[in-house]
mmCIF file of C-alpha atoms and ligand atoms in Angstrom:
data_model
loop_
_atom_site.group_PDB
_atom_site.id
_atom_site.type_symbol
_atom_site.label_atom_id
_atom_site.label_comp_id
_atom_site.label_asym_id
_atom_site.label_seq_id
_atom_site.Cartn_x
_atom_site.Cartn_y
_atom_site.Cartn_z
ATOM 1 C CA MET A 1 40.687 156.231 65.252
ATOM 2 C CA HIS A 2 42.748 159.251 64.149
ATOM 3 C CA CYS A 3 45.148 159.145 61.236
ATOM 4 C CA PRO A 4 48.630 159.569 62.841
ATOM 5 C CA PHE A 5 49.785 161.707 59.898
ATOM 6 C CA CYS A 6 47.024 164.248 59.277
ATOM 7 C CA ARG A 7 44.783 163.631 62.320
ATOM 8 C CA HIS A 8 41.825 162.889 60.085
ATOM 9 C CA THR A 9 39.177 161.307 62.323
ATOM 10 C CA ASP A 10 38.293 158.382 60.114
ATOM 11 C CA THR A 11 40.375 155.466 58.836
ATOM 12 C CA ARG A 12 39.629 152.509 56.667
ATOM 13 C CA VAL A 13 40.711 148.946 57.509
ATOM 14 C CA VAL A 14 42.388 147.375 54.503
ATOM 15 C CA ASP A 15 43.605 144.147 56.113
ATOM 16 C CA SER A 16 43.152 142.263 59.413
ATOM 17 C CA ARG A 17 45.238 139.410 60.674
ATOM 18 C CA ALA A 18 45.049 137.545 63.966
ATOM 19 C CA SER A 19 48.300 136.669 65.705
ATOM 20 C CA GLU A 20 49.145 132.970 65.900
ATOM 21 C CA ASP A 21 47.843 132.507 69.436
ATOM 22 C CA GLY A 22 44.816 134.672 68.712
ATOM 23 C CA SER A 23 45.614 137.148 71.499
ATOM 24 C CA SER A 24 45.853 140.155 69.207
ATOM 25 C CA ILE A 25 44.696 141.412 65.842
ATOM 26 C CA ARG A 26 46.960 143.378 63.547
ATOM 27 C CA ARG A 27 45.094 145.778 61.264
ATOM 28 C CA ARG A 28 46.411 147.596 58.250
ATOM 29 C CA ARG A 29 44.588 150.917 57.950
ATOM 30 C CA GLN A 30 44.446 153.623 55.356
ATOM 31 C CA CYS A 31 43.492 157.241 55.831
ATOM 32 C CA PRO A 32 40.808 158.297 53.324
ATOM 33 C CA GLN A 33 42.117 161.890 53.390
ATOM 34 C CA CYS A 34 45.917 161.654 52.985
ATOM 35 C CA HIS A 35 45.877 158.022 51.753
ATOM 36 C CA ARG A 36 48.786 157.024 53.954
ATOM 37 C CA ARG A 37 48.814 153.601 55.535
ATOM 38 C CA PHE A 38 49.658 152.502 59.070
ATOM 39 C CA SER A 39 49.206 149.433 61.306
ATOM 40 C CA THR A 40 47.488 148.977 64.619
ATOM 41 C CA VAL A 41 47.689 146.021 66.968
ATOM 42 C CA GLU A 42 44.634 145.431 69.080
ATOM 43 C CA ALA A 43 44.603 143.028 71.995
ATOM 44 C CA THR A 44 41.565 140.799 72.053
ATOM 45 C CA SER A 45 39.952 140.240 75.409
ATOM 46 C CA LEU A 46 38.844 136.807 76.538
ATOM 47 C CA SER A 47 35.826 136.624 78.803
ATOM 48 C CA VAL A 48 34.336 133.728 80.697
ATOM 49 C CA VAL A 49 30.586 133.281 81.002
ATOM 50 C CA LYS A 50 29.845 131.478 84.236
ATOM 51 C CA ARG A 51 26.884 129.222 84.787
ATOM 52 C CA SER A 52 25.197 132.026 86.728
ATOM 53 C CA GLY A 53 25.459 134.252 83.648
ATOM 54 C CA VAL A 54 28.124 136.451 85.232
ATOM 55 C CA VAL A 55 30.885 137.440 82.790
ATOM 56 C CA GLU A 56 34.430 137.849 84.072
ATOM 57 C CA PRO A 57 37.860 138.125 82.422
ATOM 58 C CA PHE A 58 39.674 134.864 81.740
ATOM 59 C CA SER A 59 42.245 134.150 84.440
ATOM 60 C CA ARG A 60 45.122 131.684 84.140
ATOM 61 C CA GLU A 61 45.433 131.803 87.911
ATOM 62 C CA LYS A 62 41.917 130.354 88.242
ATOM 63 C CA VAL A 63 42.801 127.533 85.875
ATOM 64 C CA VAL A 64 45.922 126.824 87.953
ATOM 65 C CA SER A 65 44.063 126.832 91.272
ATOM 66 C CA GLY A 66 41.362 124.517 89.902
ATOM 67 C CA VAL A 67 43.920 122.061 88.546
ATOM 68 C CA ARG A 68 46.183 122.340 91.611
ATOM 69 C CA LYS A 69 43.446 120.810 93.754
ATOM 70 C CA ALA A 70 43.286 117.795 91.470
ATOM 71 C CA CYS A 71 47.094 117.504 91.615
ATOM 72 C CA GLN A 72 47.410 117.323 95.393
ATOM 73 C CA GLY A 73 50.014 114.717 96.360
ATOM 74 C CA ARG A 74 50.982 114.206 92.728
ATOM 75 C CA PRO A 75 54.438 114.936 91.298
ATOM 76 C CA VAL A 76 53.240 118.000 89.406
ATOM 77 C CA GLY A 77 55.213 121.215 89.901
ATOM 78 C CA GLU A 78 54.104 124.820 89.683
ATOM 79 C CA ASP A 79 55.946 125.212 86.371
ATOM 80 C CA SER A 80 53.870 122.430 84.861
ATOM 81 C CA LEU A 81 50.668 124.019 86.159
ATOM 82 C CA ALA A 82 51.640 127.391 84.680
ATOM 83 C CA LEU A 83 52.439 125.762 81.353
ATOM 84 C CA LEU A 84 49.138 123.921 81.375
ATOM 85 C CA ALA A 85 47.240 127.160 82.023
ATOM 86 C CA GLN A 86 49.105 128.777 79.151
ATOM 87 C CA ARG A 87 48.171 125.930 76.810
ATOM 88 C CA VAL A 88 44.542 126.177 77.914
ATOM 89 C CA GLU A 89 44.484 129.916 77.240
ATOM 90 C CA GLU A 90 46.114 129.477 73.826
ATOM 91 C CA SER A 91 43.646 126.811 72.770
ATOM 92 C CA LEU A 92 40.698 128.941 73.918
ATOM 93 C CA ARG A 93 42.029 131.990 72.093
ATOM 94 C CA ALA A 94 42.686 129.943 68.981
ATOM 95 C CA SER A 95 38.954 129.269 68.806
ATOM 96 C CA GLY A 96 38.573 132.968 67.998
ATOM 97 C CA ALA A 97 35.651 133.477 70.385
ATOM 98 C CA ALA A 98 35.688 136.530 72.658
ATOM 99 C CA GLU A 99 33.438 134.847 75.219
ATOM 100 C CA ILE A 100 34.010 131.336 76.489
ATOM 101 C CA ASP A 101 31.546 129.239 78.422
ATOM 102 C CA ALA A 102 33.023 128.230 81.796
ATOM 103 C CA HIS A 103 32.183 124.630 80.926
ATOM 104 C CA ASP A 104 34.390 124.831 77.820
ATOM 105 C CA ILE A 105 37.369 125.798 79.972
ATOM 106 C CA GLY A 106 37.027 122.515 81.855
ATOM 107 C CA LEU A 107 36.962 120.738 78.520
ATOM 108 C CA ALA A 108 40.110 122.569 77.374
ATOM 109 C CA ILE A 109 41.858 121.546 80.619
ATOM 110 C CA LEU A 110 41.171 117.806 80.276
ATOM 111 C CA GLY A 111 43.498 117.149 77.303
ATOM 112 C CA PRO A 112 46.684 118.762 78.629
ATOM 113 C CA LEU A 113 45.992 117.538 82.177
ATOM 114 C CA ARG A 114 45.774 113.969 80.950
ATOM 115 C CA GLU A 115 49.223 114.301 79.393
ATOM 116 C CA LEU A 116 50.525 115.779 82.638
ATOM 117 C CA ASP A 117 49.206 113.286 85.193
ATOM 118 C CA GLU A 118 46.560 110.618 84.726
ATOM 119 C CA VAL A 119 45.525 110.417 88.373
ATOM 120 C CA ALA A 120 45.006 114.193 88.508
ATOM 121 C CA TYR A 121 43.140 113.914 85.223
ATOM 122 C CA LEU A 122 40.747 111.322 86.671
ATOM 123 C CA ARG A 123 40.158 113.458 89.752
ATOM 124 C CA PHE A 124 39.499 116.545 87.684
ATOM 125 C CA ALA A 125 37.281 114.681 85.217
ATOM 126 C CA SER A 126 35.269 113.132 88.051
ATOM 127 C CA VAL A 127 34.318 116.571 89.319
ATOM 128 C CA TYR A 128 34.018 118.280 85.958
ATOM 129 C CA GLN A 129 32.039 115.504 84.291
ATOM 130 C CA ASP A 130 30.115 114.807 87.472
ATOM 131 C CA PHE A 131 31.003 111.128 87.883
ATOM 132 C CA GLY A 132 28.222 109.557 89.931
ATOM 133 C CA SER A 133 29.460 106.006 90.394
ATOM 134 C CA LEU A 134 32.438 103.654 90.229
ATOM 135 C CA ALA A 135 31.261 102.688 86.765
ATOM 136 C CA ASP A 136 32.035 106.223 85.559
ATOM 137 C CA PHE A 137 35.607 105.879 86.865
ATOM 138 C CA GLU A 138 35.916 102.424 85.316
ATOM 139 C CA ALA A 139 34.784 103.749 81.961
ATOM 140 C CA ALA A 140 37.251 106.645 82.107
ATOM 141 C CA ILE A 141 40.102 104.312 83.119
ATOM 142 C CA ALA A 142 39.143 101.854 80.363
ATOM 143 C CA THR A 143 39.351 104.726 77.867
ATOM 144 C CA LEU A 144 42.801 105.688 79.140
ATOM 145 C CA ARG A 145 43.984 102.059 78.875
ATOM 146 C CA ALA A 146 42.456 101.539 75.463
ATOM 147 C CA GLU A 147 44.425 104.505 74.205
ATOM 148 C CA GLY A 148 47.687 102.993 75.313
ATOM 149 C CA ARG A 149 48.182 104.858 78.551
ATOM 150 C CA GLY A 150 47.625 104.108 82.210
HETATM 151 ZN ZN1 ZN B 201 45.657 161.070 57.019
#
């Protein structure tokens, strides 16, 4: 990176700070030649590693479309879905990792989805956690009840 004052081709990082949601990093830099200081803000990318090993950029739209299926026939509006996707992205970014396992996205969806709609949550969990029998549903419902919901 060039110094914006003297165009020196090297700068030294004196301080780094991540933004609250983790989506960018603010760096304080100093030029070793003219000793002036300046700041840069760098956006951090968030990638998803799929089970196949393919890496693709994180997409809120994919979170929304996955959750929308589980919400069919439920009183959940598009605004709620968008907000949920935003919360999922923020929690993933807050972990500080640049690459997220696709499985961890499902995990990050479960919490906010449960607050949004318990039936949609059970549907989503049954696919995501691969429920194989009624007993799996019963256990999940028992957990919801035990925690004062449902
Ligand atoms: Zn300089």
